[in-house]
mmCIF file of C-alpha atoms and ligand atoms in Angstrom:
data_model
loop_
_atom_site.group_PDB
_atom_site.id
_atom_site.type_symbol
_atom_site.label_atom_id
_atom_site.label_comp_id
_atom_site.label_asym_id
_atom_site.label_seq_id
_atom_site.Cartn_x
_atom_site.Cartn_y
_atom_site.Cartn_z
ATOM 1 C CA MET S 200 0.000 0.000 0.000
ATOM 2 C CA VAL S 201 1.266 3.488 -0.799
ATOM 3 C CA VAL S 202 0.771 5.804 2.169
ATOM 4 C CA ASP S 203 0.113 9.441 1.424
ATOM 5 C CA MET S 204 2.657 11.201 3.649
ATOM 6 C CA THR S 205 0.479 14.302 3.858
ATOM 7 C CA MET S 206 -1.664 12.143 6.149
ATOM 8 C CA LYS S 207 0.918 12.892 8.806
ATOM 9 C CA ASN S 208 -0.628 16.328 9.187
ATOM 10 C CA ILE S 209 -4.023 15.138 10.192
ATOM 11 C CA THR S 210 -5.929 16.007 13.328
ATOM 12 C CA TYR S 211 -7.652 12.866 14.492
ATOM 13 C CA PHE S 212 -10.834 13.540 16.463
ATOM 14 C CA ASP S 213 -12.592 10.238 15.800
ATOM 15 C CA ASN S 214 -11.401 8.323 18.830
ATOM 16 C CA ALA S 215 -14.904 7.205 19.815
ATOM 17 C CA ALA S 216 -15.031 5.264 16.539
ATOM 18 C CA THR S 217 -11.582 3.814 17.162
ATOM 19 C CA THR S 218 -8.554 5.289 18.848
ATOM 20 C CA TYR S 219 -5.683 6.347 16.643
ATOM 21 C CA PRO S 220 -2.752 6.322 16.755
ATOM 22 C CA LYS S 221 -2.090 3.296 18.921
ATOM 23 C CA PRO S 222 0.677 3.496 21.510
ATOM 24 C CA GLN S 223 4.043 2.226 20.298
ATOM 25 C CA CYS S 224 4.067 -0.409 23.069
ATOM 26 C CA VAL S 225 0.875 -1.944 21.608
ATOM 27 C CA ILE S 226 2.398 -2.098 18.133
ATOM 28 C CA SER S 227 5.639 -3.563 19.515
ATOM 29 C CA ALA S 228 3.831 -6.216 21.593
ATOM 30 C CA MET S 229 1.807 -7.332 18.568
ATOM 31 C CA ASN S 230 4.870 -7.284 16.374
ATOM 32 C CA SER S 231 6.847 -9.351 18.864
ATOM 33 C CA CYS S 232 4.016 -11.868 19.126
ATOM 34 C CA MET S 233 3.807 -12.248 15.341
ATOM 35 C CA LYS S 234 7.570 -12.560 15.075
ATOM 36 C CA ASN S 235 8.485 -14.666 18.061
ATOM 37 C CA TYR S 236 5.756 -16.982 19.287
ATOM 38 C CA CYS S 237 2.508 -16.731 17.347
ATOM 39 C CA ALA S 238 1.372 -20.373 17.584
ATOM 40 C CA ASN S 239 -2.164 -21.593 18.202
ATOM 41 C CA PRO S 240 -3.064 -21.088 21.865
ATOM 42 C CA GLY S 241 -4.780 -24.032 23.561
ATOM 43 C CA ARG S 242 -4.275 -26.492 20.751
ATOM 44 C CA SER S 243 -0.786 -28.066 20.683
ATOM 45 C CA GLY S 244 1.569 -28.885 23.536
ATOM 46 C CA HIS S 245 4.844 -27.565 22.118
ATOM 47 C CA ARG S 246 6.834 -24.651 23.489
ATOM 48 C CA LEU S 247 5.418 -21.971 21.230
ATOM 49 C CA ALA S 248 1.828 -23.098 21.758
ATOM 50 C CA ILE S 249 2.380 -22.987 25.512
ATOM 51 C CA LEU S 250 3.884 -19.496 25.255
ATOM 52 C CA SER S 251 0.872 -18.421 23.199
ATOM 53 C CA GLU S 252 -1.567 -19.910 25.710
ATOM 54 C CA GLU S 253 0.268 -18.185 28.538
ATOM 55 C CA ALA S 254 -0.020 -14.855 26.681
ATOM 56 C CA VAL S 255 -3.796 -15.325 26.365
ATOM 57 C CA TYR S 256 -4.077 -16.192 30.054
ATOM 58 C CA GLN S 257 -2.058 -13.118 31.055
ATOM 59 C CA ALA S 258 -4.320 -10.981 28.858
ATOM 60 C CA ARG S 259 -7.374 -12.550 30.511
ATOM 61 C CA ARG S 260 -5.975 -11.641 33.894
ATOM 62 C CA ARG S 261 -5.134 -8.135 32.773
ATOM 63 C CA ILE S 262 -8.665 -7.451 31.512
ATOM 64 C CA THR S 263 -10.318 -9.112 34.526
ATOM 65 C CA ASP S 264 -8.141 -7.119 36.940
ATOM 66 C CA PHE S 265 -8.799 -3.920 35.012
ATOM 67 C CA PHE S 266 -12.476 -4.193 35.990
ATOM 68 C CA HIS S 267 -11.718 -5.727 39.385
ATOM 69 C CA GLY S 268 -13.381 -8.983 38.384
ATOM 70 C CA LYS S 269 -12.712 -12.063 40.473
ATOM 71 C CA ASN S 270 -12.073 -14.887 38.060
ATOM 72 C CA PRO S 271 -10.039 -14.583 34.825
ATOM 73 C CA LEU S 272 -11.594 -17.805 33.555
ATOM 74 C CA LYS S 273 -14.905 -15.937 33.386
ATOM 75 C CA THR S 274 -13.436 -13.408 30.973
ATOM 76 C CA VAL S 275 -14.054 -14.386 27.381
ATOM 77 C CA PHE S 276 -12.370 -12.899 24.328
ATOM 78 C CA VAL S 277 -14.589 -12.057 21.372
ATOM 79 C CA LYS S 278 -13.991 -10.111 18.189
ATOM 80 C CA ASN S 279 -15.719 -6.917 19.330
ATOM 81 C CA ALA S 280 -18.371 -5.606 21.705
ATOM 82 C CA THR S 281 -21.078 -6.383 19.169
ATOM 83 C CA GLU S 282 -20.266 -10.088 19.334
ATOM 84 C CA GLY S 283 -20.078 -9.944 23.137
ATOM 85 C CA LEU S 284 -23.426 -8.161 23.431
ATOM 86 C CA ASN S 285 -25.022 -10.675 21.067
ATOM 87 C CA MET S 286 -23.759 -13.463 23.309
ATOM 88 C CA VAL S 287 -25.102 -11.812 26.456
ATOM 89 C CA ILE S 288 -28.469 -10.861 24.952
ATOM 90 C CA GLY S 289 -28.797 -14.336 23.398
ATOM 91 C CA THR S 290 -28.291 -15.773 26.886
ATOM 92 C CA LEU S 291 -31.021 -13.487 28.269
ATOM 93 C CA ALA S 292 -33.323 -14.500 25.397
ATOM 94 C CA ALA S 293 -32.899 -18.153 26.363
ATOM 95 C CA MET S 294 -34.180 -17.246 29.864
ATOM 96 C CA LYS S 295 -37.163 -15.407 28.311
ATOM 97 C CA GLY S 296 -38.368 -12.246 29.996
ATOM 98 C CA HIS S 297 -38.150 -8.496 30.080
ATOM 99 C CA VAL S 298 -35.118 -6.222 29.873
ATOM 100 C CA ILE S 299 -34.604 -2.507 30.406
ATOM 101 C CA TYR S 300 -32.162 -0.323 28.554
ATOM 102 C CA THR S 301 -31.755 3.426 28.125
ATOM 103 C CA SER S 302 -31.980 5.946 25.302
ATOM 104 C CA TYR S 303 -28.196 6.057 25.323
ATOM 105 C CA GLU S 304 -27.739 2.502 24.037
ATOM 106 C CA HIS S 305 -25.934 1.599 20.854
ATOM 107 C CA ASN S 306 -27.427 -0.455 18.028
ATOM 108 C CA SER S 307 -25.344 -3.393 19.232
ATOM 109 C CA VAL S 308 -27.752 -3.522 22.192
ATOM 110 C CA ILE S 309 -30.902 -2.283 20.475
ATOM 111 C CA ARG S 310 -30.812 -4.583 17.458
ATOM 112 C CA PRO S 311 -30.245 -7.957 19.174
ATOM 113 C CA ILE S 312 -32.961 -7.101 21.717
ATOM 114 C CA TRP S 313 -35.314 -6.050 18.948
ATOM 115 C CA ARG S 314 -34.622 -9.284 17.087
ATOM 116 C CA TYR S 315 -35.468 -11.386 20.176
ATOM 117 C CA SER S 316 -38.551 -9.278 20.795
ATOM 118 C CA GLN S 317 -39.742 -10.275 17.305
ATOM 119 C CA SER S 318 -39.395 -13.959 18.178
ATOM 120 C CA GLY S 319 -41.237 -13.397 21.485
ATOM 121 C CA ASP S 320 -38.234 -14.280 23.646
ATOM 122 C CA LEU S 321 -37.610 -10.833 25.086
ATOM 123 C CA SER S 322 -39.735 -7.814 25.781
ATOM 124 C CA TYR S 323 -38.200 -4.466 26.670
ATOM 125 C CA ASP S 324 -38.651 -0.952 27.946
ATOM 126 C CA ILE S 325 -36.453 2.042 27.237
ATOM 127 C CA CYS S 326 -35.625 4.479 30.021
ATOM 128 C CA LEU S 327 -35.628 8.029 28.625
ATOM 129 C CA PRO S 328 -33.349 10.802 29.880
ATOM 130 C CA ASP S 329 -34.864 13.390 32.218
ATOM 131 C CA VAL S 330 -35.185 17.060 31.235
ATOM 132 C CA THR S 331 -31.507 17.638 31.931
ATOM 133 C CA GLY S 332 -30.481 14.825 29.616
ATOM 134 C CA CYS S 333 -29.423 12.562 32.469
ATOM 135 C CA ILE S 334 -30.651 9.080 33.270
ATOM 136 C CA ASP S 335 -32.458 9.090 36.589
ATOM 137 C CA PRO S 336 -31.981 5.642 38.170
ATOM 138 C CA ARG S 337 -35.463 5.960 39.732
ATOM 139 C CA ASP S 338 -36.895 6.025 36.211
ATOM 140 C CA ILE S 339 -35.184 2.706 35.553
ATOM 141 C CA GLU S 340 -36.630 1.355 38.802
ATOM 142 C CA SER S 341 -40.131 2.412 37.771
ATOM 143 C CA LEU S 342 -39.864 0.217 34.653
ATOM 144 C CA ILE S 343 -39.068 -2.978 36.563
ATOM 145 C CA ARG S 344 -41.703 -5.696 36.174
ATOM 146 C CA LYS S 345 -42.190 -9.129 37.691
ATOM 147 C CA ASP S 346 -40.554 -10.753 34.675
ATOM 148 C CA THR S 347 -37.645 -8.301 34.343
ATOM 149 C CA LEU S 348 -34.363 -10.154 33.973
ATOM 150 C CA ALA S 349 -31.782 -7.461 33.457
ATOM 151 C CA VAL S 350 -30.862 -3.834 33.021
ATOM 152 C CA ILE S 351 -28.396 -3.076 30.220
ATOM 153 C CA VAL S 352 -26.683 0.294 30.074
ATOM 154 C CA SER S 353 -23.674 1.923 28.485
ATOM 155 C CA LEU S 354 -20.919 3.241 30.658
ATOM 156 C CA ALA S 355 -20.878 6.349 28.458
ATOM 157 C CA SER S 356 -22.729 7.671 25.435
ATOM 158 C CA ASN S 357 -21.069 7.297 22.059
ATOM 159 C CA ILE S 358 -22.778 10.505 20.879
ATOM 160 C CA THR S 359 -22.319 13.019 23.690
ATOM 161 C CA GLY S 360 -19.857 11.242 25.996
ATOM 162 C CA TYR S 361 -22.349 11.426 28.899
ATOM 163 C CA ILE S 362 -21.319 9.081 31.710
ATOM 164 C CA LEU S 363 -24.250 7.106 33.073
ATOM 165 C CA PRO S 364 -24.828 6.719 36.842
ATOM 166 C CA ILE S 365 -23.865 3.042 36.993
ATOM 167 C CA LYS S 366 -23.319 2.951 40.743
ATOM 168 C CA GLU S 367 -26.921 3.880 41.511
ATOM 169 C CA ILE S 368 -28.313 1.681 38.735
ATOM 170 C CA GLY S 369 -26.241 -1.235 40.046
ATOM 171 C CA ARG S 370 -27.655 -0.738 43.528
ATOM 172 C CA ILE S 371 -31.204 -0.843 42.167
ATOM 173 C CA CYS S 372 -30.445 -4.025 40.210
ATOM 174 C CA LYS S 373 -29.042 -5.626 43.345
ATOM 175 C CA GLU S 374 -32.122 -4.672 45.381
ATOM 176 C CA HIS S 375 -34.415 -6.157 42.729
ATOM 177 C CA ARG S 376 -32.159 -9.178 42.045
ATOM 178 C CA LEU S 377 -31.669 -8.278 38.397
ATOM 179 C CA PHE S 378 -28.662 -8.911 36.228
ATOM 180 C CA PHE S 379 -26.763 -5.696 35.669
ATOM 181 C CA ILE S 380 -24.996 -5.568 32.316
ATOM 182 C CA VAL S 381 -22.727 -2.679 31.370
ATOM 183 C CA ASP S 382 -21.479 -1.983 27.862
ATOM 184 C CA VAL S 383 -18.166 -0.270 28.552
ATOM 185 C CA SER S 384 -17.230 0.208 24.883
ATOM 186 C CA GLN S 385 -17.212 3.964 25.394
ATOM 187 C CA GLY S 386 -15.468 5.128 28.493
ATOM 188 C CA ALA S 387 -13.528 2.102 29.771
ATOM 189 C CA GLY S 388 -10.019 3.454 29.878
ATOM 190 C CA THR S 389 -11.053 7.003 30.693
ATOM 191 C CA ILE S 390 -12.959 5.505 33.610
ATOM 192 C CA GLN S 391 -12.083 2.199 35.210
ATOM 193 C CA PRO S 392 -15.435 0.797 36.370
ATOM 194 C CA ASP S 393 -15.207 -1.663 39.246
ATOM 195 C CA MET S 394 -17.471 -4.700 38.756
ATOM 196 C CA ILE S 395 -17.818 -5.391 42.457
ATOM 197 C CA GLU S 396 -18.305 -1.841 43.727
ATOM 198 C CA ASN S 397 -20.951 -1.226 41.054
ATOM 199 C CA ASP S 398 -22.730 -4.585 41.455
ATOM 200 C CA ILE S 399 -22.116 -5.449 37.816
ATOM 201 C CA HIS S 400 -22.678 -9.032 36.635
ATOM 202 C CA VAL S 401 -21.480 -8.587 33.087
ATOM 203 C CA ILE S 402 -19.054 -6.139 31.489
ATOM 204 C CA VAL S 403 -18.900 -6.125 27.702
ATOM 205 C CA GLY S 404 -16.291 -4.079 25.923
ATOM 206 C CA THR S 405 -14.394 -3.539 22.751
ATOM 207 C CA GLY S 406 -10.611 -3.403 22.625
ATOM 208 C CA HIS S 407 -9.991 -0.776 19.965
ATOM 209 C CA LYS S 408 -11.389 2.360 21.600
ATOM 210 C CA ASP S 409 -10.284 3.810 24.961
ATOM 211 C CA LEU S 410 -8.229 0.718 25.800
ATOM 212 C CA TYR S 411 -5.999 1.454 22.791
ATOM 213 C CA GLY S 412 -5.924 -2.137 21.574
ATOM 214 C CA PRO S 413 -6.336 -3.223 17.954
ATOM 215 C CA GLN S 414 -9.567 -3.732 16.049
ATOM 216 C CA GLY S 415 -10.926 -7.283 16.103
ATOM 217 C CA THR S 416 -10.740 -7.558 19.881
ATOM 218 C CA GLY S 417 -13.423 -7.469 22.535
ATOM 219 C CA PHE S 418 -14.273 -9.140 25.812
ATOM 220 C CA VAL S 419 -17.054 -10.247 28.121
ATOM 221 C CA CYS S 420 -16.394 -10.490 31.857
ATOM 222 C CA ALA S 421 -19.343 -12.383 33.368
ATOM 223 C CA GLU S 422 -19.540 -13.287 37.014
ATOM 224 C CA GLY S 423 -22.686 -14.995 38.282
ATOM 225 C CA PHE S 424 -24.100 -15.051 34.759
ATOM 226 C CA GLU S 425 -23.699 -18.272 32.756
ATOM 227 C CA LEU S 426 -23.159 -17.342 29.123
ATOM 228 C CA ILE S 427 -24.466 -19.463 26.264
ATOM 229 C CA PRO S 428 -22.068 -19.794 23.305
ATOM 230 C CA ILE S 429 -22.930 -18.315 19.949
ATOM 231 C CA LEU S 430 -20.264 -20.296 18.096
ATOM 232 C CA TYR S 431 -19.648 -24.035 18.212
ATOM 233 C CA GLY S 432 -16.467 -25.710 16.995
ATOM 234 C CA GLY S 433 -12.959 -26.614 18.013
ATOM 235 C CA THR S 434 -11.959 -25.658 21.548
ATOM 236 C CA GLY S 435 -8.826 -27.789 21.987
ATOM 237 C CA THR S 436 -10.528 -30.002 24.604
ATOM 238 C CA GLU S 437 -12.784 -33.114 24.409
ATOM 239 C CA SER S 438 -11.985 -33.341 20.710
ATOM 240 C CA MET S 439 -13.654 -36.719 20.170
ATOM 241 C CA SER S 440 -17.054 -35.557 21.360
ATOM 242 C CA PRO S 441 -19.528 -33.534 19.276
ATOM 243 C CA ASN S 442 -20.534 -31.904 22.533
ATOM 244 C CA PRO S 443 -17.955 -29.400 23.795
ATOM 245 C CA ALA S 444 -16.953 -29.623 27.454
ATOM 246 C CA ASN S 445 -18.945 -27.080 29.428
ATOM 247 C CA VAL S 446 -15.863 -25.277 30.703
ATOM 248 C CA SER S 447 -15.378 -21.517 30.663
ATOM 249 C CA PRO S 448 -13.760 -19.881 28.783
ATOM 250 C CA ASP S 449 -13.136 -22.725 26.253
ATOM 251 C CA ILE S 450 -16.775 -23.363 25.390
ATOM 252 C CA LEU S 451 -17.313 -19.664 24.686
ATOM 253 C CA GLU S 452 -14.242 -19.253 22.462
ATOM 254 C CA ALA S 453 -14.617 -21.876 19.728
ATOM 255 C CA GLY S 454 -12.150 -21.463 16.867
ATOM 256 C CA THR S 455 -8.637 -20.067 16.761
ATOM 257 C CA GLN S 456 -8.225 -16.941 18.833
ATOM 258 C CA ASN S 457 -6.866 -13.594 17.591
ATOM 259 C CA LEU S 458 -3.604 -13.975 19.514
ATOM 260 C CA PRO S 459 -1.757 -10.866 18.229
ATOM 261 C CA GLY S 460 -4.910 -8.847 18.833
ATOM 262 C CA ILE S 461 -5.388 -10.161 22.365
ATOM 263 C CA VAL S 462 -1.733 -9.440 23.156
ATOM 264 C CA GLY S 463 -2.183 -5.906 21.801
ATOM 265 C CA LEU S 464 -5.351 -5.394 23.822
ATOM 266 C CA ALA S 465 -3.622 -6.485 27.038
ATOM 267 C CA GLN S 466 -0.743 -4.129 26.299
ATOM 268 C CA GLY S 467 -3.187 -1.295 25.607
ATOM 269 C CA ALA S 468 -4.932 -1.883 28.939
ATOM 270 C CA ALA S 469 -1.550 -2.000 30.719
ATOM 271 C CA PHE S 470 -0.521 1.256 29.040
ATOM 272 C CA ILE S 471 -3.753 2.964 30.069
ATOM 273 C CA GLU S 472 -3.501 1.711 33.646
ATOM 274 C CA GLU S 473 0.027 3.002 33.890
ATOM 275 C CA LEU S 474 -0.986 6.398 32.543
ATOM 276 C CA GLY S 475 -3.851 6.439 35.024
ATOM 277 C CA ALA S 476 -7.485 7.429 34.722
ATOM 278 C CA ILE S 477 -6.964 10.682 36.630
ATOM 279 C CA LYS S 478 -4.366 11.948 34.166
ATOM 280 C CA ILE S 479 -6.460 10.875 31.175
ATOM 281 C CA GLN S 480 -9.586 12.548 32.549
ATOM 282 C CA LYS S 481 -7.686 15.759 33.275
ATOM 283 C CA HIS S 482 -6.298 15.810 29.743
ATOM 284 C CA LYS S 483 -9.709 15.219 28.145
ATOM 285 C CA LYS S 484 -11.362 17.789 30.408
ATOM 286 C CA ALA S 485 -8.895 20.425 29.226
ATOM 287 C CA LEU S 486 -9.586 19.598 25.572
ATOM 288 C CA ILE S 487 -13.359 19.631 26.117
ATOM 289 C CA LYS S 488 -13.236 22.948 27.948
ATOM 290 C CA ARG S 489 -11.152 24.632 25.243
ATOM 291 C CA MET S 490 -13.444 23.267 22.533
ATOM 292 C CA SER S 491 -16.622 24.116 24.385
ATOM 293 C CA ASP S 492 -15.492 27.694 25.186
ATOM 294 C CA GLY S 493 -14.401 28.166 21.571
ATOM 295 C CA LEU S 494 -17.656 26.849 20.113
ATOM 296 C CA LYS S 495 -19.650 29.297 22.229
ATOM 297 C CA SER S 496 -18.042 32.185 20.405
ATOM 298 C CA ILE S 497 -18.873 30.862 16.927
ATOM 299 C CA LYS S 498 -22.264 31.985 15.687
ATOM 300 C CA GLY S 499 -24.536 29.276 14.309
ATOM 301 C CA ILE S 500 -23.171 26.358 16.302
ATOM 302 C CA THR S 501 -25.250 24.370 18.772
ATOM 303 C CA SER S 502 -23.299 22.067 21.035
ATOM 304 C CA TYR S 503 -24.302 19.135 23.270
ATOM 305 C CA ILE S 504 -21.681 18.784 25.983
ATOM 306 C CA PRO S 505 -22.639 17.078 29.246
ATOM 307 C CA GLU S 506 -20.720 17.805 32.433
ATOM 308 C CA ASP S 507 -19.889 14.138 33.145
ATOM 309 C CA ASN S 508 -18.195 13.370 29.881
ATOM 310 C CA CYS S 509 -15.756 10.691 28.737
ATOM 311 C CA GLY S 510 -14.241 12.892 26.017
ATOM 312 C CA ILE S 511 -16.744 13.910 23.329
ATOM 313 C CA VAL S 512 -17.964 17.226 21.957
ATOM 314 C CA ALA S 513 -21.041 16.914 19.744
ATOM 315 C CA PHE S 514 -22.433 19.863 17.830
ATOM 316 C CA ASP S 515 -24.065 21.036 14.651
ATOM 317 C CA VAL S 516 -23.648 24.008 12.368
ATOM 318 C CA THR S 517 -26.980 25.656 11.586
ATOM 319 C CA GLY S 518 -28.055 25.180 8.021
ATOM 320 C CA LEU S 519 -25.195 22.864 7.078
ATOM 321 C CA ASP S 520 -25.540 19.129 6.796
ATOM 322 C CA SER S 521 -23.305 17.415 9.389
ATOM 323 C CA GLN S 522 -21.822 15.110 6.738
ATOM 324 C CA GLU S 523 -21.016 18.090 4.556
ATOM 325 C CA THR S 524 -19.316 19.839 7.470
ATOM 326 C CA VAL S 525 -17.118 16.845 8.315
ATOM 327 C CA HIS S 526 -16.291 16.492 4.636
ATOM 328 C CA LEU S 527 -15.087 20.121 4.609
ATOM 329 C CA LEU S 528 -13.161 19.576 7.843
ATOM 330 C CA SER S 529 -11.438 16.572 6.321
ATOM 331 C CA THR S 530 -10.695 17.839 2.846
ATOM 332 C CA GLN S 531 -9.860 21.478 3.670
ATOM 333 C CA TYR S 532 -8.314 21.187 7.121
ATOM 334 C CA GLY S 533 -7.171 17.579 7.590
ATOM 335 C CA ILE S 534 -9.513 17.096 10.537
ATOM 336 C CA CYS S 535 -10.960 13.591 10.946
ATOM 337 C CA ALA S 536 -14.327 13.644 12.692
ATOM 338 C CA ARG S 537 -17.625 11.871 12.292
ATOM 339 C CA GLY S 538 -20.916 13.337 11.112
ATOM 340 C CA GLY S 539 -24.376 11.958 10.495
ATOM 341 C CA PHE S 540 -25.968 9.341 12.717
ATOM 342 C CA HIS S 541 -23.986 7.471 15.322
ATOM 343 C CA CYS S 542 -25.670 4.072 15.836
ATOM 344 C CA SER S 543 -27.653 5.359 18.794
ATOM 345 C CA PRO S 544 -31.000 6.287 17.227
ATOM 346 C CA ASN S 545 -32.977 6.835 20.434
ATOM 347 C CA LEU S 546 -30.581 9.518 21.592
ATOM 348 C CA HIS S 547 -30.775 11.265 18.226
ATOM 349 C CA ARG S 548 -34.563 11.270 18.670
ATOM 350 C CA TYR S 549 -34.227 12.695 22.178
ATOM 351 C CA LEU S 550 -31.820 15.416 20.976
ATOM 352 C CA LYS S 551 -34.060 16.062 17.962
ATOM 353 C CA THR S 552 -31.136 15.429 15.634
ATOM 354 C CA ASP S 553 -32.789 12.430 13.996
ATOM 355 C CA GLN S 554 -33.110 14.303 10.698
ATOM 356 C CA THR S 555 -29.822 16.160 10.638
ATOM 357 C CA GLY S 556 -27.360 14.008 12.553
ATOM 358 C CA LEU S 557 -24.530 15.531 14.560
ATOM 359 C CA ILE S 558 -20.849 16.248 14.265
ATOM 360 C CA ARG S 559 -18.817 14.370 16.825
ATOM 361 C CA PHE S 560 -15.314 15.319 17.923
ATOM 362 C CA SER S 561 -14.008 12.575 20.171
ATOM 363 C CA PHE S 562 -10.719 13.115 21.909
ATOM 364 C CA GLY S 563 -7.951 10.709 22.750
ATOM 365 C CA ILE S 564 -4.855 10.791 24.880
ATOM 366 C CA PHE S 565 -2.639 11.932 22.008
ATOM 367 C CA ASN S 566 -4.706 15.001 21.076
ATOM 368 C CA LYS S 567 -3.335 18.440 21.790
ATOM 369 C CA ILE S 568 -4.817 21.842 22.617
ATOM 370 C CA LYS S 569 -3.328 23.269 19.427
ATOM 371 C CA GLU S 570 -5.403 20.753 17.438
ATOM 372 C CA VAL S 571 -8.527 22.052 19.165
ATOM 373 C CA ASP S 572 -7.520 25.600 18.253
ATOM 374 C CA HIS S 573 -6.928 24.555 14.654
ATOM 375 C CA SER S 574 -10.379 23.001 14.466
ATOM 376 C CA LEU S 575 -12.023 26.058 16.053
ATOM 377 C CA ASN S 576 -10.456 28.233 13.353
ATOM 378 C CA ALA S 577 -11.692 25.830 10.713
ATOM 379 C CA LEU S 578 -15.211 25.817 12.147
ATOM 380 C CA GLU S 579 -15.303 29.584 12.272
ATOM 381 C CA PHE S 580 -14.572 29.694 8.538
ATOM 382 C CA ILE S 581 -17.088 26.972 7.790
ATOM 383 C CA ALA S 582 -19.833 28.560 9.915
ATOM 384 C CA LYS S 583 -19.322 31.881 8.115
ATOM 385 C CA ARG S 584 -19.447 29.992 4.807
ATOM 386 C CA LEU S 585 -15.994 31.248 3.919
ATOM 387 C CA VAL S 586 -15.017 27.793 2.705
HETATM 388 C C1 PLP J 630 -21.486 2.321 23.232
HETATM 389 C C2 PLP J 630 -21.027 1.340 22.194
HETATM 390 N N1 PLP J 630 -21.354 0.051 22.326
HETATM 391 C C3 PLP J 630 -20.967 -0.863 21.433
HETATM 392 C C4 PLP J 630 -20.222 -0.526 20.337
HETATM 393 C C5 PLP J 630 -19.838 -1.575 19.351
HETATM 394 O O1 PLP J 630 -18.454 -1.741 19.292
HETATM 395 P P1 PLP J 630 -17.829 -2.636 18.135
HETATM 396 O O2 PLP J 630 -18.202 -1.973 16.836
HETATM 397 O O3 PLP J 630 -16.381 -2.631 18.388
HETATM 398 O O4 PLP J 630 -18.458 -3.969 18.251
HETATM 399 C C6 PLP J 630 -19.868 0.808 20.133
HETATM 400 C C7 PLP J 630 -19.102 1.221 18.939
HETATM 401 O O5 PLP J 630 -19.054 2.341 18.539
HETATM 402 C C8 PLP J 630 -20.278 1.762 21.093
HETATM 403 O O6 PLP J 630 -19.972 3.052 20.952
#
């Protein structure tokens, strides 16, 4: 592939889609795996296979510890959060009953639930934000029915960055003996949610966003929630039987694992832990404040910036299509951002942006204040139709 070197001058504000660039230590760990020991974990008994299996186990421990889970063998690697959420929601569908989610959920929650509602296996209610845009845990409580099985919420919104009150929601789930499932795809890394403190049964996440791992990685940490596999095949154990041994994590990870990806994910999580959530939050807060203050002084821009925010500034430019604006930002100013709709349709409805979409700037640890200033200049030109 020929790389256009002018790409070096880009401003990357699309970290909620996937973080970029990745830390050098992630690239090096993946490179070393591919070069030095990339055998098939859990299949053969030779030295390299054992090294590979050990690397997967260490990654399992790293991810479990990151969320203060108890048992690494209950952490399952999947290819992304979408696969993990399908596994979890499929398990709930097998129990049959009612689930509650919020207006902040992503299509990877909405669509599997909708599908199982069509087959009559699940019914659902959606908890709407209050007038301030926040989720009031009491509103979730008011939706609980006799047949409610679980509450599923995001740690943070992929559109506005709003951080949901998981502690209070977890307490309500505990009181009502419901499974509490948290999709940490947005936010885990900027925040380090504790499974035990927040009474969470299942954490589902993706590796390529705030954990700075590669694409093609995700995980489910499930404690006190017996997952049902969505894939059947080789697990490296009980090979002569058509029925896989019911042992976690093997039964939930049929097929060859993405070893370089898992190694990269573990390294990303280690990197983030070392940097520390406090430092990351401080950095993102500074970027958000600069952006938010700057947007206020540009006429014709409406912004949606919650106080509790994992690192996103969403806005629109009056009279300009959001896709057109991000196209101008990209082609004229080298700014990578996302426009249009963001896989969270209920929130677009709530924000009344379901016709226009929104522009999303999502910040990462490598972004700089001067990039915010550059984008504010660009937006000023665009808003005045000077470009
Ligand atoms: C809140 C949330 N959940 C789930 C997902 C799905 O992640 P993936 O596409 O990696 O499966 C995303 C992706 O943007 C997300 O923002």
